[in-house]
Coordinates of C-alpha atoms in Angstrom, one line a residue:
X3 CA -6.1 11.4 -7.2
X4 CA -2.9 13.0 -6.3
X5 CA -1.4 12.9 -2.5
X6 CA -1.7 17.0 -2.9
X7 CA -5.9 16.8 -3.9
X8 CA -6.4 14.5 -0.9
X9 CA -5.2 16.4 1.8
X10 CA -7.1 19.5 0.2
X11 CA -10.2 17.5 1.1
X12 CA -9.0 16.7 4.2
X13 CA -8.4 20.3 4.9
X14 CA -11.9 21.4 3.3
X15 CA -14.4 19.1 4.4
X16 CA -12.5 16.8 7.6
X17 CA -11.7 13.6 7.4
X18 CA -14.0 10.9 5.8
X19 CA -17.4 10.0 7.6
X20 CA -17.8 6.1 7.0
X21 CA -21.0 4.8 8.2
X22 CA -22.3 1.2 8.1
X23 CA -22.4 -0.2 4.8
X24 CA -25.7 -0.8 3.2
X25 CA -27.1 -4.5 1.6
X26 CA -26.0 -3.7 -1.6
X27 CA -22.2 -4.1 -0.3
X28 CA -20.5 -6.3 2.0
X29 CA -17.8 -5.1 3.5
X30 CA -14.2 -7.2 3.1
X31 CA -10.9 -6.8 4.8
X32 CA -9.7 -3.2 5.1
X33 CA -6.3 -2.2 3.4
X34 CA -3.2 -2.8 5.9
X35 CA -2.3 0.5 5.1
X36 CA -5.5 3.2 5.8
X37 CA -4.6 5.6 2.5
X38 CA -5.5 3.9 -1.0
X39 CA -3.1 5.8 -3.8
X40 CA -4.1 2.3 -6.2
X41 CA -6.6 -0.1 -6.7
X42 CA -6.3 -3.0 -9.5
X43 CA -8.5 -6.2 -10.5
X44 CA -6.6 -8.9 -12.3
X45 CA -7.5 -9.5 -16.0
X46 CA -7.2 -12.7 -15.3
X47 CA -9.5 -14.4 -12.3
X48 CA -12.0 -13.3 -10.2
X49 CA -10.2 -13.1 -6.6
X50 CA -6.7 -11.4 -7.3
X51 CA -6.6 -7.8 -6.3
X52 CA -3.4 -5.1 -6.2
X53 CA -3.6 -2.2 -4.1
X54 CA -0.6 0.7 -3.0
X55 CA -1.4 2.3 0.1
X56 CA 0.5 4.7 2.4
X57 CA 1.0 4.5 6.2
X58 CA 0.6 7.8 8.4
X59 CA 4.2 8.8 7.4
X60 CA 3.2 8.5 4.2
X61 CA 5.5 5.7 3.0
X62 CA 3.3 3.5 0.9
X63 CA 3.6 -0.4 0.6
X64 CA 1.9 -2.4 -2.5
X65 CA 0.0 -5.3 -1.2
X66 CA -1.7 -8.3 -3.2
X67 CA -5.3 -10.2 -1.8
X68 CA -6.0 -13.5 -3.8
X69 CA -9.2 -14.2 -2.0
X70 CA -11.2 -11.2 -3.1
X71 CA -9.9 -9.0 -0.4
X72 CA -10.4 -11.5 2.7
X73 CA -6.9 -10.7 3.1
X74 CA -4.2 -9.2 2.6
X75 CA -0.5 -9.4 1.7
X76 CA 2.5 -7.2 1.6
X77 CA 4.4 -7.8 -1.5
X78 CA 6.9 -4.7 -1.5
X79 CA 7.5 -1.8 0.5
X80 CA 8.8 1.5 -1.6
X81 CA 11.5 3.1 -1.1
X82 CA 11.8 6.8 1.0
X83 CA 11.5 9.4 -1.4
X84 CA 9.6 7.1 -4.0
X85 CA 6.0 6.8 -4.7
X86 CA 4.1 4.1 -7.2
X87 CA 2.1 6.4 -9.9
X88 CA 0.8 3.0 -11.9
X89 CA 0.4 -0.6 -11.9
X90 CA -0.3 -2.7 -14.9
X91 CA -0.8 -6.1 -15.6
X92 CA -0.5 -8.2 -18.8
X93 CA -3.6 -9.4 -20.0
X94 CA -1.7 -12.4 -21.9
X95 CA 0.3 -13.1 -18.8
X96 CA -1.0 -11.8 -15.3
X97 CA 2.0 -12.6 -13.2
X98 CA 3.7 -10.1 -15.4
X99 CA 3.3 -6.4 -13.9
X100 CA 4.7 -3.2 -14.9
X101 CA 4.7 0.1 -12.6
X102 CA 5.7 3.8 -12.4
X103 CA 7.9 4.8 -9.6
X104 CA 8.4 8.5 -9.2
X105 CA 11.4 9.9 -7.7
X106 CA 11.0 12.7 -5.0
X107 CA 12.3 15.2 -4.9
X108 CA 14.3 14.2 -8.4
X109 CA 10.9 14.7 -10.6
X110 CA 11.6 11.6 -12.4
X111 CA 10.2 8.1 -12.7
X112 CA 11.3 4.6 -13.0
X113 CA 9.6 1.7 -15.1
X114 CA 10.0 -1.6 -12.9
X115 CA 9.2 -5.2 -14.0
X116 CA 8.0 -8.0 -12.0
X117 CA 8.1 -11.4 -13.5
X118 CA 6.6 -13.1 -10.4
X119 CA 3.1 -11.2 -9.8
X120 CA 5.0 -8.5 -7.5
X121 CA 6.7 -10.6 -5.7
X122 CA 10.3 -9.3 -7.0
X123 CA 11.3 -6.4 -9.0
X124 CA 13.8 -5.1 -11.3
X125 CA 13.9 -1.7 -12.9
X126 CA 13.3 -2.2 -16.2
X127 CA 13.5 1.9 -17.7
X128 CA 14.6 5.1 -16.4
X129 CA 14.8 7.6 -19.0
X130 CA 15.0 10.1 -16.0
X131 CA 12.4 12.2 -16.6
X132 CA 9.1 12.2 -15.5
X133 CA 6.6 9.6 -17.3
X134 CA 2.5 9.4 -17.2
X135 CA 1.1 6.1 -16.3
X136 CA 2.2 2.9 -17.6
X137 CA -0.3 0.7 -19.5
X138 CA -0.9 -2.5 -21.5
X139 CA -2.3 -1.6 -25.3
X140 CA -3.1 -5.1 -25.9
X141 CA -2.3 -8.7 -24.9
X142 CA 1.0 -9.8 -26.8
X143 CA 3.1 -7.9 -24.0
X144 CA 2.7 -4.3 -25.6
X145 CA 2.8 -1.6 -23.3
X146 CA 3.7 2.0 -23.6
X147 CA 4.0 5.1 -21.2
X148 CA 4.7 9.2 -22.4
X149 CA 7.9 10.6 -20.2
X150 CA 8.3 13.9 -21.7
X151 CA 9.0 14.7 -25.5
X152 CA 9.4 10.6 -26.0
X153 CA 6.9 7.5 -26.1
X154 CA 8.6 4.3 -25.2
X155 CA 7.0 1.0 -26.0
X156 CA 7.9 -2.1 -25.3
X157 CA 6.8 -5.4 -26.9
X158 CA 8.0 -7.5 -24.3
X159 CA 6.4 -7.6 -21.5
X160 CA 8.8 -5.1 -20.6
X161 CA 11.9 -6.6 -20.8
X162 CA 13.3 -4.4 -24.1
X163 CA 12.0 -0.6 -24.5
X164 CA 12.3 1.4 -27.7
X165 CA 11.3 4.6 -28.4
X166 CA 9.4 7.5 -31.1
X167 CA 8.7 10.7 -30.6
X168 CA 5.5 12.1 -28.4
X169 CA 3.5 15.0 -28.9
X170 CA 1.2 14.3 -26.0
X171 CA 3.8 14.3 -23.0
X172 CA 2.9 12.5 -19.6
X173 CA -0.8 11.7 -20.5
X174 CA -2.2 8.1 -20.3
X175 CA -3.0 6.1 -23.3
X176 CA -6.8 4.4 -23.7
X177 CA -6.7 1.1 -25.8
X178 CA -9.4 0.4 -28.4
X179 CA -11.2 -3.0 -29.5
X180 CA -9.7 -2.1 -33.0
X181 CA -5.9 -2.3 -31.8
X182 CA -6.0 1.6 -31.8
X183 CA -4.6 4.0 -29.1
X184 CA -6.5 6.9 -27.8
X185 CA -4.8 9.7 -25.7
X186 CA -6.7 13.6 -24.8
X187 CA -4.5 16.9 -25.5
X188 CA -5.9 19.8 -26.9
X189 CA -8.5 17.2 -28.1
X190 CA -8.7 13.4 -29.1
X191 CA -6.0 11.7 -30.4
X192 CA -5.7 8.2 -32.2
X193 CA -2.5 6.1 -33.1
X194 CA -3.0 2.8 -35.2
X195 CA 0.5 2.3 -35.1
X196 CA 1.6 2.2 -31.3
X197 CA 2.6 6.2 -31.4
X198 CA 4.2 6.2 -34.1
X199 CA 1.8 8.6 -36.1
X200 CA -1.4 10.5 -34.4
X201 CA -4.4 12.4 -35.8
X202 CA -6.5 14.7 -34.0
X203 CA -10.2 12.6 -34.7
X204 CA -12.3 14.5 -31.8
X205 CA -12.7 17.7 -29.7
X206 CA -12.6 18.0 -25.9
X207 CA -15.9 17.3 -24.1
X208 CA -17.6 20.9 -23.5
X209 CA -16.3 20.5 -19.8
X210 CA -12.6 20.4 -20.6
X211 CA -10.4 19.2 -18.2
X212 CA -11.0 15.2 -18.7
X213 CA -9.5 12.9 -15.9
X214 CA -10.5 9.1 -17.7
X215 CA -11.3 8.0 -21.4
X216 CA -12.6 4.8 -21.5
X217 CA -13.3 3.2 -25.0
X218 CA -16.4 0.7 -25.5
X219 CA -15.4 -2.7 -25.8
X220 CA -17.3 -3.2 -29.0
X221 CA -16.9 -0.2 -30.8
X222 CA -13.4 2.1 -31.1
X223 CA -15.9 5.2 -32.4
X224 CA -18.0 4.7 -28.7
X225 CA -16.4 7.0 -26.3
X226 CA -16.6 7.9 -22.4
X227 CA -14.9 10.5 -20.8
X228 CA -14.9 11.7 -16.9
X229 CA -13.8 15.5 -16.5
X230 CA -14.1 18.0 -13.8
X231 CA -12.8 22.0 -13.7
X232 CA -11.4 22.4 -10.3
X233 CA -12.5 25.4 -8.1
X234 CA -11.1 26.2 -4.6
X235 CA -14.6 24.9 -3.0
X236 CA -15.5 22.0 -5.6
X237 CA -15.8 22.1 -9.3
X238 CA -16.9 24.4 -11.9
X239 CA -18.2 21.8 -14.4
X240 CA -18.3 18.4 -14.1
X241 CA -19.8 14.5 -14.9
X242 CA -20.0 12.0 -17.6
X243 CA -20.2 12.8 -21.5
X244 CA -20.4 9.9 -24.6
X245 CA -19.8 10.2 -27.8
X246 CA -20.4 7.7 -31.0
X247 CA -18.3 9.2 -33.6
X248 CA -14.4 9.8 -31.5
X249 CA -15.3 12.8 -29.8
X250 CA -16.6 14.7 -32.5
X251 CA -19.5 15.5 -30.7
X252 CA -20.7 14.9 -26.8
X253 CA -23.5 14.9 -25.1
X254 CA -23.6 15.1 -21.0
X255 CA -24.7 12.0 -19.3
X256 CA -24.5 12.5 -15.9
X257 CA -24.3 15.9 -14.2
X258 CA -22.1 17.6 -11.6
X259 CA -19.4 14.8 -10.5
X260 CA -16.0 14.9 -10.6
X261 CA -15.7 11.5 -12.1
X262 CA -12.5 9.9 -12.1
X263 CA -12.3 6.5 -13.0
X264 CA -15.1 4.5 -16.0
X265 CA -14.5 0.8 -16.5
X266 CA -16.7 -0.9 -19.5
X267 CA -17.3 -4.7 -18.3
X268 CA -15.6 -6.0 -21.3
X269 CA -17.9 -9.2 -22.1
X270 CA -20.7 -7.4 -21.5
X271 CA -20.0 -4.1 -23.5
X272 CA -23.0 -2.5 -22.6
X273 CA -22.6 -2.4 -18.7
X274 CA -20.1 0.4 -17.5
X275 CA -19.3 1.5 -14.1
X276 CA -17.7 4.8 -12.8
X277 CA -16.5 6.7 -10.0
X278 CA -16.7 10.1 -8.6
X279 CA -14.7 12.2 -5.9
X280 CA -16.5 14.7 -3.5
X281 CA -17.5 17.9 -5.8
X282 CA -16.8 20.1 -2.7
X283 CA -18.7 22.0 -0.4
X284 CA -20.3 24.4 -2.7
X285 CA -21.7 21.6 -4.8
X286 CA -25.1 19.3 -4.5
X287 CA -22.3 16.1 -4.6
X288 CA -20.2 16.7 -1.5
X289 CA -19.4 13.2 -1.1
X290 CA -17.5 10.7 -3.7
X291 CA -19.6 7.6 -5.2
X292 CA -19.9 4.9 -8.2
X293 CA -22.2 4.7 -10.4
X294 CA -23.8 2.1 -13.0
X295 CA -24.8 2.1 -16.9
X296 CA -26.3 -0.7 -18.3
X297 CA -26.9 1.1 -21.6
X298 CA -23.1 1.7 -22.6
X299 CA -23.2 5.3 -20.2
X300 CA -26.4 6.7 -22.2
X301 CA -28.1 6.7 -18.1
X302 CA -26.9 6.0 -14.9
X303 CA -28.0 5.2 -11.5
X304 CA -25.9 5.7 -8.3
X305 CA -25.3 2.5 -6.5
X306 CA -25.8 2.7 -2.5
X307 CA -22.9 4.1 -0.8
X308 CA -21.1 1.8 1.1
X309 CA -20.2 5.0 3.3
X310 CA -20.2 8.8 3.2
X311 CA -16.6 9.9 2.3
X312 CA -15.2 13.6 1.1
X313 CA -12.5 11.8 -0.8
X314 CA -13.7 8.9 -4.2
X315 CA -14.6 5.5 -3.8
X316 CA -11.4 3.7 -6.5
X317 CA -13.2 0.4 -8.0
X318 CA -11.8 -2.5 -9.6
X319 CA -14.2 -4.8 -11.6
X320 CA -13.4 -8.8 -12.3
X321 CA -12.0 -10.3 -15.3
X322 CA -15.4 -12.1 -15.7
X323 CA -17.8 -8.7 -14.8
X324 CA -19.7 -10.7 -11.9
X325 CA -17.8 -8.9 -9.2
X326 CA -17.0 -5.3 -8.4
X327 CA -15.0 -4.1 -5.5
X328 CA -14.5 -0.7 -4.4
X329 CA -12.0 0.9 -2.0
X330 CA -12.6 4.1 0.2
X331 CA -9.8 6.3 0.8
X332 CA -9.4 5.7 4.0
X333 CA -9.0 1.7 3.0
X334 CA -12.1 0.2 3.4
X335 CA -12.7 -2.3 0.9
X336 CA -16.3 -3.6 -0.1
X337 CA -17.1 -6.2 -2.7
X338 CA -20.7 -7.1 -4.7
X339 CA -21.5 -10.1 -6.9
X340 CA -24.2 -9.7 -8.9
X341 CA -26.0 -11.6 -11.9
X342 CA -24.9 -10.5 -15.2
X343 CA -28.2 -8.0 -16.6
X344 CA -29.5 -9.1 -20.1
X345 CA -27.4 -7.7 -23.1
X346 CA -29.0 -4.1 -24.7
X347 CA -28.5 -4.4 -28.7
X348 CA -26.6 -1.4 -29.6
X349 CA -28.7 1.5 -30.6

């Protein structure tokens, strides 16, 4: 969610209404900053959190917790004029992150490096121009992120970049089980080769404008994808829709959200979790939430609200599945353990 959508629903609906937070939560330390732009689990243990939050003057700060969000700890304040747009981490080597730092009012973006978990950083790629997020494609230190008409990757960790041409601009890459890259534009796009060649395999969802494609763990052909049209007092279209054959064809799985994040629990393929944003006032969602599949996004149930906000609920689940945390806007953080449900056998 962009700084600009967030004051809209400030402007729209007020500011957020947080109420006591129900059983199913329990409520952790809030952010030291009170407005989340980033929330990030570590692939790698249960209790390691990253979050980038912004003060009142709007400077933002990226902080670290690794006591699943007891507390809280300041690991880098940004720069005026700079915001973080991404944070990844290395799945082969956690203490190795990679971010996007856009320049304001410049337009373009920085690729930084820490080698020491975001305790120090060193720019690491400025092609200046402005790049999409930053991601890991797979362990073995690959990354790649679109800045314009290019597609750098590095192989690294981030310590080398090259580059090949990119068709699909500043638009974030979705890694598949099959070493695959997905990525939307005028429909869905696969790479086996790290960008060097793509092929159109799928169409856009019948609600276009897609804001997350997540990939089942198990199979590269099993796709999610969250979208939402925007309208001046909500959204004209919006929710969850799966597909089993690339995006060839869809079918709607939850209704009328403006769903922005989907996270498959990847060692139990079949449990998914998602996140929505307020649909506005002229919707039956006014209010952001997360929801639950434990049939690989075929159904869903909303989970109990750990308060009423206009503005999404980010989440971040575990590296082992057995521990989702969510953050409110506003910087409220909340955390649930839970037993891992019995495996569904793929239908």
């Amino acid at each position: 969610m962009t700084h600009a959508t967030a004051l809209l629903g400030l402007l729209l609906l007020g500011m957020p209404r947080v109420g006591p937070s129900p059983a199913f939560w329990s409520p952790r330390t809030p952010l030291p900053n009170p407005y989340l732009r980033l929330f990030v689990a570590s692939p790698a243990d249960d209790r390691t959190l990253y979050a980038v939050a912004a003060d009142a003057s709007q400077a933002s700060a990226l902080f670290e917790s690794v006591d699943g969000a007891a507390s809280w700890t300041a690991l880098a304040e940004i720069p005026a004029g700079e915001e973080i747009g991404s944070l990844a981490i290395d799945p082969a080597d956690p203490q190795t992150l990679l971010r996007t730092t856009h320049r304001f009012p410049a337009g373009t973006t920085m690729v930084d490096r820490s080698p020491d978990g975001g305790l120090s950083w060193q720019s690491s790629l400025d092609p200046g121009v402005y790049c999409g997020p930053v991601g890991f494609a797979r362990e073995g230190a690959v990354a790649l992120v679109g800045c314009e008409d290019r597609l750098f990757r590095t192989y690294d960790g981030g310590a080398t970049w090259s580059s090949v041409p990119n068709p699909l601009g500043s638009r974030p890459f979705t890694p598949a089980p099959d070493g695959s890259i997905l990525a939307v534009g005028d429909g869905i796009y696969r790479t086996p080769d790290d960008g060097a060649t793509w092929t159109r395999v799928g169409e856009l969802p019948d609600c276009s404008d897609v804001n997350t494609l997540a990939v089942s763990p198990s199979n590269p052909l099993e796709l999610l994808a969250g979208a939402a049209v925007p309208h001046a007092l909500g959204i004209l279209c919006g929710g969850i829709f799966r597909s089993e054959n690339s995006g060839l064809s869809w079918v709607e799985t939850l209704d009328g959200r403006d769903v922005i994040q989907i996270q498959f629990d990847v060692s139990a393929p079949t449990r998914v979790f998602a996140s929505a944003a307020g649909s506005g006032p002229a919707s039956d969602f006014p209010y952001g939430g997360v929801f639950a599949s434990d049939d690989g996004g075929r159904t869903w149930r909303e989970l109990e609200s750990p308060g009423l906000s206009d503005l999404p609920a980010s989440i971040a689940l575990s590296a082992s599945g057995r521990t989702l945390y969510t953050c409110l806007f506003q910087g409220s953080v909340f955390v649930h353990r839970f037993r891992r449900p019995p495996l569904l056998a793929p239908r």
